[in-house]
Coordinates of C-alpha atoms in Angstrom, one line a residue:
M30 CA 99.0 108.8 115.3
A31 CA 97.2 105.7 116.3
E32 CA 95.8 103.5 113.6
L33 CA 92.0 104.3 113.4
N34 CA 91.2 102.5 110.0
G35 CA 88.5 100.0 110.7
L36 CA 87.1 101.9 113.8
R37 CA 83.4 102.6 113.3
V38 CA 82.1 105.6 115.4
G39 CA 78.8 107.2 114.7
L40 CA 78.1 110.9 115.1
A41 CA 74.7 111.6 116.6
S42 CA 73.0 115.0 116.7
A43 CA 69.4 116.3 117.4
G44 CA 69.3 117.6 113.8
D45 CA 71.2 116.5 110.7
P46 CA 74.9 116.1 111.4
T47 CA 75.7 116.5 107.7
D48 CA 74.1 120.1 107.6
P49 CA 77.0 122.6 107.6
A50 CA 74.6 125.3 108.9
G51 CA 73.4 123.3 111.9
Y52 CA 74.7 124.2 115.3
S53 CA 77.3 126.6 113.8
G54 CA 78.7 123.8 111.7
A55 CA 80.1 121.8 114.6
P56 CA 78.5 118.4 114.0
A57 CA 79.3 118.5 110.2
S58 CA 82.9 119.6 111.0
L59 CA 83.3 116.8 113.5
L60 CA 81.9 114.2 111.0
A61 CA 84.3 115.3 108.3
A62 CA 87.2 115.2 110.8
L63 CA 86.4 111.8 112.1
R64 CA 86.4 110.5 108.5
S65 CA 89.6 112.3 107.6
L66 CA 91.2 110.3 110.4
G67 CA 90.2 107.0 108.7
V68 CA 87.2 106.4 111.1
D69 CA 84.1 104.9 109.4
A70 CA 81.7 107.5 110.8
P71 CA 78.0 107.2 109.9
A72 CA 75.7 110.2 110.5
I73 CA 73.0 109.5 113.2
A74 CA 70.3 112.2 112.7
G75 CA 67.6 112.8 115.3
T76 CA 65.3 114.9 113.1
P77 CA 61.9 113.2 113.5
P78 CA 59.7 112.7 110.4
A79 CA 57.3 115.5 109.9
E80 CA 59.2 117.5 112.6
A81 CA 57.4 120.7 111.7
W82 CA 54.0 119.3 112.2
L83 CA 55.0 117.6 115.4
L84 CA 56.4 120.8 116.8
R85 CA 53.2 122.7 115.9
A86 CA 51.1 120.2 117.7
A87 CA 53.3 120.3 120.7
I88 CA 53.1 124.1 120.8
L89 CA 49.3 124.0 120.5
A90 CA 49.1 121.5 123.3
R91 CA 50.9 123.9 125.6
L92 CA 48.5 126.9 124.9
R93 CA 46.0 128.1 127.5
P94 CA 42.8 129.8 126.9
A95 CA 44.3 133.2 127.8
D96 CA 47.0 132.6 125.2
L97 CA 44.5 132.8 122.4
R98 CA 44.4 136.6 122.8
A99 CA 47.9 136.7 121.3
P100 CA 48.4 133.3 119.6
R101 CA 51.5 134.2 117.5
A102 CA 53.3 135.8 120.3
T103 CA 52.5 132.9 122.7
A104 CA 53.5 130.3 120.0
A105 CA 56.9 132.0 119.6
R106 CA 57.4 131.9 123.4
E107 CA 56.3 128.3 123.7
R108 CA 58.3 127.0 120.8
A109 CA 61.5 126.5 122.9
G110 CA 59.6 124.6 125.5
A111 CA 57.9 122.5 122.9
Q112 CA 61.3 121.5 121.5
L113 CA 62.4 120.4 124.9
G114 CA 59.1 118.7 125.7
R115 CA 58.4 115.1 125.9
P116 CA 56.5 114.5 122.6
V117 CA 59.3 116.0 120.5
Q118 CA 62.0 114.4 122.5
V119 CA 60.4 110.9 122.4
A120 CA 60.0 111.2 118.5
R121 CA 63.6 112.4 118.3
E122 CA 65.0 109.5 120.5
R123 CA 63.0 106.9 118.5
R124 CA 64.4 108.3 115.3
L125 CA 67.9 108.1 116.7
A126 CA 67.3 104.6 118.0
R127 CA 66.3 103.5 114.4
A128 CA 69.2 105.3 112.9
L129 CA 71.6 103.6 115.3
R130 CA 70.2 100.1 114.5
A131 CA 70.6 100.8 110.8
A132 CA 74.2 101.8 111.3
E133 CA 75.2 98.8 113.4
P134 CA 77.8 97.5 114.1
L135 CA 79.4 100.5 115.9
D136 CA 82.3 100.7 118.2
G137 CA 80.9 103.8 119.8
V138 CA 79.0 107.1 119.3
V139 CA 79.9 110.7 119.7
Q140 CA 76.8 112.4 121.0
H141 CA 76.6 116.2 120.2
G142 CA 74.5 117.8 122.8
S143 CA 72.7 116.4 125.9
E144 CA 69.1 117.2 125.1
Y145 CA 68.3 113.6 124.0
R146 CA 69.0 110.1 125.3
L147 CA 70.6 107.2 123.1
P148 CA 69.4 103.7 123.9
H149 CA 70.7 101.9 126.9
G150 CA 73.7 99.9 126.2
T151 CA 75.2 102.4 123.7
R152 CA 78.8 103.3 124.3
Y153 CA 79.1 107.0 123.8
V154 CA 80.8 110.2 124.7
T155 CA 79.1 113.6 124.7
I156 CA 80.4 116.9 123.4
E157 CA 78.9 120.4 123.9
D158 CA 79.8 124.0 124.3
A159 CA 77.5 124.6 127.5
T160 CA 75.3 122.7 129.9
S161 CA 71.6 123.6 130.3
K162 CA 72.2 125.0 133.7
L163 CA 75.2 127.0 132.6
A164 CA 73.3 128.5 129.5
R165 CA 70.4 129.5 131.6
R166 CA 72.5 131.1 134.4
S167 CA 74.7 132.9 131.9
F168 CA 72.5 134.4 129.2
D169 CA 68.9 134.6 128.1
W170 CA 69.3 132.2 125.1
P171 CA 66.3 132.0 122.8
H172 CA 65.8 128.3 123.6
H173 CA 65.3 129.2 127.3
V174 CA 63.2 132.3 127.0
G175 CA 59.6 131.6 127.7
T176 CA 60.1 128.0 128.8
R177 CA 58.6 127.0 132.1
P178 CA 60.3 125.7 135.3
A179 CA 59.0 122.2 134.5
D180 CA 60.8 122.4 131.2
H181 CA 64.0 123.4 132.9
R182 CA 63.7 120.5 135.4
N183 CA 63.0 117.9 132.7
H184 CA 65.8 119.2 130.6
D185 CA 68.3 119.1 133.5
A186 CA 67.2 115.7 134.5
R187 CA 67.5 114.3 131.0
A188 CA 71.0 115.9 130.7
A189 CA 72.0 114.4 134.1
D190 CA 71.0 110.9 132.9
V191 CA 72.9 111.4 129.6
Y192 CA 76.1 112.3 131.5
A193 CA 75.7 109.5 133.9
R194 CA 75.5 106.9 131.2
A195 CA 78.3 108.3 129.0
V196 CA 81.8 106.8 129.0
A197 CA 83.1 110.3 129.1
C198 CA 81.8 113.9 129.0
C199 CA 83.7 116.3 126.7
A200 CA 83.5 120.0 126.7
M201 CA 84.6 122.6 124.1
S202 CA 86.0 124.9 127.0
H203 CA 87.1 124.8 130.6
W204 CA 84.1 126.9 131.4
A205 CA 81.7 124.2 130.3
A206 CA 83.8 121.5 131.8
A207 CA 83.6 123.1 135.2
S208 CA 79.8 123.1 134.9
L209 CA 79.7 119.4 134.2
V210 CA 81.5 118.9 137.5
E211 CA 80.0 121.6 139.7
D212 CA 76.4 121.7 138.3
F213 CA 75.8 118.0 137.4
G214 CA 78.2 116.1 139.7
V215 CA 80.1 114.4 136.9
P216 CA 83.3 112.9 138.4
P217 CA 86.3 115.2 137.3
G218 CA 88.1 112.1 135.9
K219 CA 85.3 111.6 133.5
V220 CA 85.4 115.2 132.1
H221 CA 87.7 116.2 129.3
V222 CA 88.2 119.5 127.5
V223 CA 88.6 118.8 123.8
G224 CA 88.3 122.2 122.3
L225 CA 86.7 123.1 119.0
G226 CA 87.8 124.1 115.5
A227 CA 87.1 126.8 113.2
V228 CA 85.1 126.6 109.9
R229 CA 87.7 128.9 108.3
R230 CA 91.3 128.7 109.0
L231 CA 93.4 131.7 107.9
A232 CA 97.2 132.4 107.6
P233 CA 99.2 135.3 108.6
P234 CA 100.2 137.7 105.8
A235 CA 103.8 137.9 104.7
H236 CA 104.1 141.3 106.4
R237 CA 102.0 143.1 109.0
D238 CA 102.4 146.6 110.2
W239 CA 102.3 146.6 114.0
T240 CA 102.9 150.3 114.5
V241 CA 99.3 151.5 114.3
P242 CA 96.3 149.8 116.0
R243 CA 93.8 148.4 113.5
F244 CA 91.0 146.7 115.2
L245 CA 88.5 144.2 113.8
F246 CA 85.1 143.1 115.1
V247 CA 83.1 140.3 113.6
G248 CA 79.8 139.6 115.2
F249 CA 76.2 139.1 114.0
A250 CA 74.4 139.5 117.3
W251 CA 75.4 143.1 117.9
E252 CA 74.2 143.5 121.5
R253 CA 75.3 140.0 122.8
K254 CA 78.7 140.5 121.1
N255 CA 79.0 143.8 123.0
G256 CA 79.4 146.0 119.9
P257 CA 78.3 149.2 121.6
A258 CA 81.0 148.7 124.3
V259 CA 83.6 148.2 121.6
L260 CA 82.6 151.5 119.9
R261 CA 82.8 153.4 123.3
A262 CA 86.3 151.9 124.0
F263 CA 87.6 152.7 120.6
A264 CA 86.4 156.3 120.6
R265 CA 88.4 156.9 123.8
L266 CA 91.5 155.1 122.4
R267 CA 91.3 157.1 119.2
E268 CA 91.6 160.2 121.2
E269 CA 95.0 159.0 122.3
Q270 CA 96.0 157.4 118.9
P271 CA 94.4 159.3 116.1
G272 CA 95.6 156.8 113.5
A273 CA 93.7 153.9 115.0
T274 CA 91.0 152.3 112.9
L275 CA 88.1 149.8 113.7
D276 CA 86.5 147.6 111.0
V277 CA 83.1 146.2 112.0
V278 CA 81.5 143.2 110.2
G279 CA 78.1 141.7 111.0
G280 CA 74.7 142.9 112.1
H281 CA 75.7 146.4 113.2
P282 CA 73.5 149.5 113.1
P283 CA 74.6 152.5 110.9
L284 CA 78.1 153.6 112.0
D285 CA 79.3 157.1 111.7
A286 CA 82.3 157.7 113.9
P287 CA 85.9 158.7 113.2
G288 CA 88.2 155.7 112.3
V289 CA 85.2 153.3 112.2
T290 CA 84.2 151.5 109.0
G291 CA 81.1 149.4 108.9
H292 CA 81.1 146.6 106.4
G293 CA 77.7 145.0 107.2
T294 CA 77.0 141.4 106.8
I295 CA 79.6 139.6 104.5
A296 CA 78.4 136.5 102.8
L297 CA 80.9 133.8 103.7
D298 CA 79.4 131.1 101.3
D299 CA 81.0 132.7 98.3
P300 CA 84.6 133.3 97.3
D301 CA 84.2 137.1 97.2
G302 CA 83.0 137.3 100.7
E303 CA 85.7 134.9 102.0
A304 CA 88.4 137.1 100.3
R305 CA 87.0 140.3 101.8
L306 CA 86.9 138.9 105.3
A307 CA 90.4 137.4 104.9
A308 CA 91.7 140.8 103.7
L309 CA 90.3 142.4 106.9
F310 CA 92.1 139.9 109.1
D311 CA 95.3 140.4 107.1
R312 CA 95.4 144.1 107.8
A313 CA 94.2 143.9 111.4
T314 CA 96.5 144.0 114.4
C315 CA 93.9 142.9 117.0
F316 CA 90.5 141.2 117.0
V317 CA 88.1 142.6 119.6
M318 CA 84.8 141.0 120.6
P319 CA 84.3 141.1 124.3
S320 CA 80.8 139.4 124.2
R321 CA 78.4 139.6 127.0
H322 CA 78.2 135.8 126.6
E323 CA 80.2 133.5 124.3
P324 CA 79.9 129.7 124.7
A325 CA 83.1 129.0 122.7
G326 CA 84.0 131.5 120.0
Q327 CA 85.2 129.9 116.7
V328 CA 86.2 133.4 115.5
F329 CA 88.9 133.8 118.1
I330 CA 90.5 130.6 116.6
E331 CA 90.3 132.3 113.2
A332 CA 92.0 135.4 114.6
G333 CA 94.7 133.3 116.1
S334 CA 95.3 131.4 112.9
A335 CA 95.6 134.8 111.2
G336 CA 98.4 135.7 113.7
I337 CA 96.6 138.5 115.6
P338 CA 95.7 138.7 119.4
S339 CA 92.1 138.8 120.6
V340 CA 90.1 140.6 123.3
G341 CA 87.2 138.5 124.4
G342 CA 84.7 138.4 127.1
A343 CA 85.2 136.6 130.4
H344 CA 81.6 135.4 130.5
G345 CA 81.8 132.0 128.7
G346 CA 84.4 129.8 127.0
A347 CA 86.3 132.3 125.1
A348 CA 89.4 131.9 127.3
T349 CA 89.9 128.4 126.0
S350 CA 89.7 129.6 122.3
I351 CA 92.0 132.6 122.9
G352 CA 94.5 130.9 125.2
P353 CA 97.7 132.9 125.6
G354 CA 97.1 134.8 122.5
G355 CA 95.1 137.8 124.0
A356 CA 92.9 138.5 126.9
V357 CA 89.4 138.1 128.3
V358 CA 87.8 140.9 130.2
D359 CA 84.7 141.7 132.0
P360 CA 82.3 142.7 129.2
D361 CA 80.5 145.1 131.4
D362 CA 83.8 147.0 132.3
D363 CA 84.4 149.6 129.6
A364 CA 87.8 150.5 131.3
A365 CA 89.0 146.9 131.1
I366 CA 88.1 146.7 127.4
L367 CA 89.9 149.9 126.7
E368 CA 93.0 148.8 128.6
A369 CA 93.1 145.5 126.7
M370 CA 92.8 147.3 123.5
R371 CA 95.6 149.6 124.4
R372 CA 97.9 146.7 125.3
L373 CA 97.1 144.4 122.4
G374 CA 96.3 147.0 119.6
A375 CA 99.9 147.5 118.3
G376 CA 103.6 147.3 119.1
D377 CA 105.7 144.5 120.3
G378 CA 103.1 143.3 122.8
A379 CA 100.5 142.8 120.1
R380 CA 103.0 141.0 117.8
E381 CA 104.1 138.7 120.6
A382 CA 100.5 137.9 121.6
G383 CA 99.7 137.3 118.0
E384 CA 102.5 134.7 117.7
L385 CA 101.3 133.0 120.9
G386 CA 97.7 133.0 119.4
L387 CA 99.0 131.4 116.2
A388 CA 100.7 128.6 118.1
H389 CA 97.6 128.1 120.3
S390 CA 95.3 128.0 117.3
A391 CA 97.3 125.0 115.9
L392 CA 95.8 123.0 118.9
L393 CA 92.3 123.9 118.0
T394 CA 91.4 122.0 114.7
W395 CA 88.4 119.8 114.2
E396 CA 90.7 117.0 113.4
L397 CA 92.5 117.2 116.8
V398 CA 89.1 117.5 118.4
A399 CA 88.1 114.3 116.7
E400 CA 91.2 112.6 118.0
R401 CA 90.5 113.7 121.5
L402 CA 87.0 112.4 121.3
V403 CA 88.2 108.9 120.1
R404 CA 90.6 109.0 123.0
A405 CA 87.8 109.8 125.4
L406 CA 85.7 107.0 123.9
A407 CA 88.4 104.5 124.9
V408 CA 87.1 101.6 122.7
P409 CA 88.6 98.3 124.1
G410 CA 91.5 97.1 122.0
V411 CA 92.2 100.4 120.2
D412 CA 95.5 102.0 120.9
T413 CA 94.9 105.7 121.5
S414 CA 98.3 106.6 122.8
G415 CA 99.3 108.5 119.7
L416 CA 96.1 110.7 119.6
A417 CA 96.0 114.3 120.7
A418 CA 96.1 115.0 124.4
F419 CA 93.1 116.7 126.2
L420 CA 93.4 120.4 126.7

């Protein structure tokens, strides 16, 4: 590995990069990974002072007289637009500028997200799981519902400026990388796929029985993660293979079907919850979550590290996380989901795909993502030849 001791690279985020719950833990994981490589990595937080009051004021400024008939519903709808609007963004960018000055000198910055600008003259690379245009086109994300066309235009224009001034634009998936080129005109040579890591890394059990399909679904957004389609496909598969089982974890409704066990939400911030989930991965032969939309999918990396194949959805970046260790299918095609579950549920095909997934998951760690980001930053005088290659 290249010698990175002495390199000073900040990690900027719209929120607090040290918060393990923020943005699915990605900024905090990246910060820890950079530091584990020997990089001096200060956290550059963009949370404005009195952010809650500023956001309330921005929401109120957007209300119209007719909105006062249902102020709470309107405020909820306008929240996303207010977060992307000029008052909040100006306050965030000023906070980031002050944090950057306090952290100087810096060799560069990793900017998580593209909804804010860093000061001119900052050497930085971006990293994100989806562009603004891609997210709007793909799914009704909460931060886009209720926003106005002007909010979209301003958001896209801000992102385009961020990409234009960046040394490189890094994406967690090939899906997001394609949008940088096709939707924002970023030169292909400036775009790099760096992947993502997983909060939890598992290990295959000493022995796994591949003779009977034992599926596992872990998803908290039941409809978006396509839980109903998984239940339909599993019901048909169990008619063919009566011994098949399906364990469901997350925000699912009451479940009462042959072979299906609902575990509800498992708390992962305590050892008992971690042990319960690890045991479910140990006895599973296939992970199945063909989401209607999935920007990246850390859980597929977890499944790969556990040595089992995955069935994911083709709408999003899951293909990069799954790699050769499974399949992506049209989430609206029940027959395709069923066929993938048949092929990857048990037997030699499942075992071989699990082995490929295990090998692929080794490429997707936050430490390797951090190496790729330092490579993309291309700090003059720093030898990056020993760092991980782009995906």
